[in-house]
Structure formats: C-alpha cells, structure tokens
Coordinates of C-alpha atoms in Angstrom, one line a residue:
M1 CA 111.9 112.7 94.8
S2 CA 109.6 110.2 93.1
T3 CA 105.9 110.2 93.0
K4 CA 104.0 107.3 94.6
R5 CA 100.8 105.9 93.2
L6 CA 97.9 105.2 95.6
T7 CA 94.7 103.3 94.9
T8 CA 91.7 103.5 97.2
P9 CA 90.6 102.1 99.5
L10 CA 93.9 102.5 101.4
T11 CA 95.5 99.7 103.3
D12 CA 97.7 99.9 106.4
E13 CA 100.6 98.7 104.3
A14 CA 100.2 101.4 101.7
V15 CA 99.9 104.1 104.4
R16 CA 103.0 102.8 106.2
E17 CA 105.1 103.4 103.0
L18 CA 104.3 107.1 102.9
R19 CA 106.5 109.8 104.4
A20 CA 105.9 113.5 105.0
G21 CA 106.9 115.2 101.8
D22 CA 106.1 112.4 99.4
R23 CA 104.2 113.3 96.3
V24 CA 101.3 111.0 95.5
L25 CA 98.8 110.4 92.7
I26 CA 95.5 108.9 93.9
S27 CA 93.2 106.8 91.8
G28 CA 89.9 105.3 92.9
V29 CA 87.0 106.4 95.0
I30 CA 87.3 109.3 97.5
Y31 CA 84.5 111.1 99.3
Q32 CA 83.9 114.8 99.4
A33 CA 82.8 115.9 102.9
R34 CA 83.1 119.1 104.9
D35 CA 82.0 120.6 108.2
A36 CA 78.3 120.0 108.2
A37 CA 78.6 116.4 106.8
H38 CA 81.3 115.6 109.4
K39 CA 79.0 116.7 112.2
R40 CA 76.3 114.4 110.9
L41 CA 78.7 111.5 110.4
A42 CA 80.0 111.9 114.0
A43 CA 76.4 111.9 115.3
L44 CA 75.6 108.7 113.5
L45 CA 78.7 107.0 114.9
E46 CA 78.0 108.1 118.4
R47 CA 74.4 106.7 118.1
G48 CA 75.7 103.4 116.5
R49 CA 73.8 104.1 113.2
P50 CA 75.1 103.1 109.8
L51 CA 77.0 105.7 107.7
P52 CA 76.2 106.6 104.0
F53 CA 79.6 105.1 103.0
D54 CA 82.1 102.6 104.4
L55 CA 84.9 104.3 106.4
C56 CA 87.3 101.3 106.2
G57 CA 90.2 102.4 104.1
A58 CA 88.3 105.5 102.9
V59 CA 89.8 108.8 101.9
V60 CA 87.8 112.0 102.5
Y61 CA 88.5 115.2 100.5
Y62 CA 87.7 118.4 102.3
M63 CA 86.4 120.2 99.2
G64 CA 83.9 122.8 98.3
P65 CA 82.9 122.1 94.7
S66 CA 81.5 124.7 92.4
P67 CA 78.7 123.8 89.9
A68 CA 79.8 121.8 86.8
R69 CA 79.7 123.6 83.5
P70 CA 77.8 121.7 80.7
G71 CA 79.8 118.7 79.6
H72 CA 82.0 118.6 82.8
V73 CA 81.8 116.2 85.8
I74 CA 82.4 118.9 88.4
G75 CA 83.3 122.6 88.7
A76 CA 86.4 123.7 90.5
A77 CA 87.5 121.1 93.1
G78 CA 89.9 122.9 95.4
P79 CA 90.6 122.0 99.0
T80 CA 89.2 123.8 102.0
T81 CA 90.8 124.3 105.4
S82 CA 91.2 121.0 107.1
G83 CA 91.3 122.4 110.7
R84 CA 87.5 122.9 110.6
M85 CA 87.1 119.1 110.6
D86 CA 89.5 118.5 113.5
A87 CA 86.8 118.1 116.1
Y88 CA 85.4 115.1 114.2
T89 CA 88.5 113.5 112.7
P90 CA 89.8 111.3 115.6
L91 CA 86.4 109.6 115.8
L92 CA 86.3 108.9 112.1
L93 CA 89.9 107.6 112.2
R94 CA 88.9 105.2 115.0
Y95 CA 86.2 103.8 112.7
G96 CA 88.6 103.1 109.8
L97 CA 89.1 106.4 107.9
K98 CA 92.6 106.1 106.4
G99 CA 93.2 109.3 104.5
M100 CA 92.2 112.9 104.4
I101 CA 92.9 115.6 101.8
G102 CA 92.7 119.3 102.4
K103 CA 94.9 122.3 103.1
G104 CA 96.5 123.7 106.2
S105 CA 97.8 122.2 109.5
R106 CA 96.1 119.7 111.7
S107 CA 95.6 119.8 115.5
E108 CA 97.8 117.8 117.8
A109 CA 94.9 115.5 118.6
V110 CA 94.4 114.7 114.9
R111 CA 98.1 114.1 114.5
R112 CA 98.1 111.7 117.4
A113 CA 95.1 109.9 116.0
I114 CA 96.7 109.6 112.5
T115 CA 99.6 107.8 114.2
E116 CA 97.5 105.7 116.4
H117 CA 95.2 104.5 113.6
T118 CA 97.8 104.2 110.8
A119 CA 96.4 107.0 108.6
V120 CA 97.7 109.9 106.5
Y121 CA 96.9 113.5 105.9
L122 CA 97.5 114.9 102.4
A123 CA 97.5 118.4 101.0
A124 CA 96.1 119.4 97.7
T125 CA 97.2 122.7 96.2
G126 CA 94.9 125.6 97.2
G127 CA 94.0 127.9 94.3
A128 CA 94.3 125.0 91.8
G129 CA 90.6 123.9 91.9
A130 CA 90.2 124.0 88.1
L131 CA 93.2 121.9 87.6
L132 CA 92.3 119.4 90.3
A133 CA 88.8 119.0 88.8
T134 CA 90.4 117.5 85.7
H135 CA 91.3 114.5 87.8
V136 CA 87.7 113.9 88.9
V137 CA 86.1 111.5 86.4
E138 CA 82.8 110.9 88.2
S139 CA 80.9 112.7 90.9
E140 CA 77.7 111.7 92.6
V141 CA 76.0 113.1 95.7
I142 CA 75.3 110.1 98.0
A143 CA 74.1 111.8 101.2
Y144 CA 72.7 115.0 102.6
P145 CA 71.8 116.8 99.3
E146 CA 70.1 119.5 101.3
L147 CA 73.5 120.6 102.4
G148 CA 74.4 121.8 98.9
A149 CA 78.1 122.2 98.5
E150 CA 78.6 120.4 101.9
A151 CA 76.7 117.3 100.8
I152 CA 78.7 114.0 100.7
A153 CA 79.7 113.0 97.2
R154 CA 81.4 109.9 95.9
L155 CA 84.2 111.0 93.6
V156 CA 86.1 108.7 91.2
V157 CA 89.5 110.2 90.6
E158 CA 92.5 109.4 88.4
D159 CA 96.0 110.4 89.3
F160 CA 94.7 113.1 91.8
P161 CA 97.9 114.9 92.9
A162 CA 98.6 115.5 96.6
V163 CA 101.5 115.8 99.0
V164 CA 101.9 113.9 102.3
V165 CA 101.8 116.4 105.2
N166 CA 101.3 114.1 108.2
D167 CA 102.5 110.5 108.0
C168 CA 101.6 107.6 110.3
L169 CA 105.0 107.9 112.0
G170 CA 104.2 111.4 113.3
A171 CA 106.2 113.5 110.9
D172 CA 104.7 116.8 109.8
L173 CA 105.9 118.3 106.5
Y174 CA 105.1 121.9 107.7
E175 CA 107.3 121.4 110.7
L176 CA 110.1 119.8 108.7
G177 CA 110.0 122.7 106.2
R178 CA 110.1 125.3 109.0
A179 CA 113.1 123.6 110.6
R180 CA 114.9 123.4 107.3
F181 CA 114.3 127.1 106.6
E182 CA 115.4 128.1 110.1
R183 CA 118.7 126.2 109.7
R184 CA 119.4 128.2 106.5
A185 CA 118.6 131.6 108.1

C-alpha cells in the first residue's frame, strides 16, 4: 500500500481520493483543539460569531501537548480520544471542517456527517507522541490560552503520519479490520 501526501487546507477532491486504510503524510497548517475548545467553537457558531480560525478545509488534531523542552517547538504531541469531541463534530463539519486526527472510533452521527460533508477522520498512533512531535515545525497558541493544554494552537506540520479511519464514502477501517479478522477465525 502506498502512502498519500496531503497538503492543507484540504479540498473535496483530495478527500474523495482517500480510502479507509490509506496511509497519509500531512503537510501544512493543522489546528490543535480538544474538548473545552470544541465547546467554545460550537457556542460561537450557534451565536453566529466569528471563529479564531477558518474552518473551511481545516484539519483539527485532537492532541494534548506537553511543554516543549528548550530548543524544541513542542513537547510530546500524541493524539487523544476522539469520541470526546463527537457532540460538536457534526456542527464543525457543516461549517467546513474537512479533517480530524485523533484516536479511537467515532459515533454514527459523526460518521454520517463525514459522508455528508465530504470529510475524513484520521488516526495518529497513540503512545508515539515524541515521534509525532518531530513532524511539528511550528506551534503557536491562537485562542483560549487560559485553557492551558486545551487551548487552540496553530501547528505547522511536515509529513505528519496518519491513517484514514473513516473516509467520505462511509468506510470504517476498524470495522473492515474486525470483519477481516472474523473471516480468518
């Protein structure tokens, strides 16, 4: 299986080429945002207020960073459980979010919204935060600094590795893997 290269912001065309199980390397700007930030973003959208970044074509990384050591851009940059953002994700997708990176399965509502809005959910390897951090070349908090590790940060990444879990056609890598395993058993 080959590795596909993605550059942000994502387009519908780029997303349509991705299939569950594809390995990708992402370069460009992605945004770190977790639970508390998602709650604030959803509240802004519901009130018709501007967001701290443009959702159109954006990729959000569900990441809990650790403090950077001297001379480093960021500390460990591992994924956090994506399901905690499921309550807010369909709304963000409706407003143009194209990609999400995290770990774990997504709800049926999120999977439907991914298909409806031509988006993609990607998984980064849990437990590999130090390795993933080597692909982050810039990091800047752009909103909600009072949230600490849950603030929104603008990250510039180069060849950030991930795997497509949910593609815009409705396929789910975890379900495909379980089905393949069950056939072998």
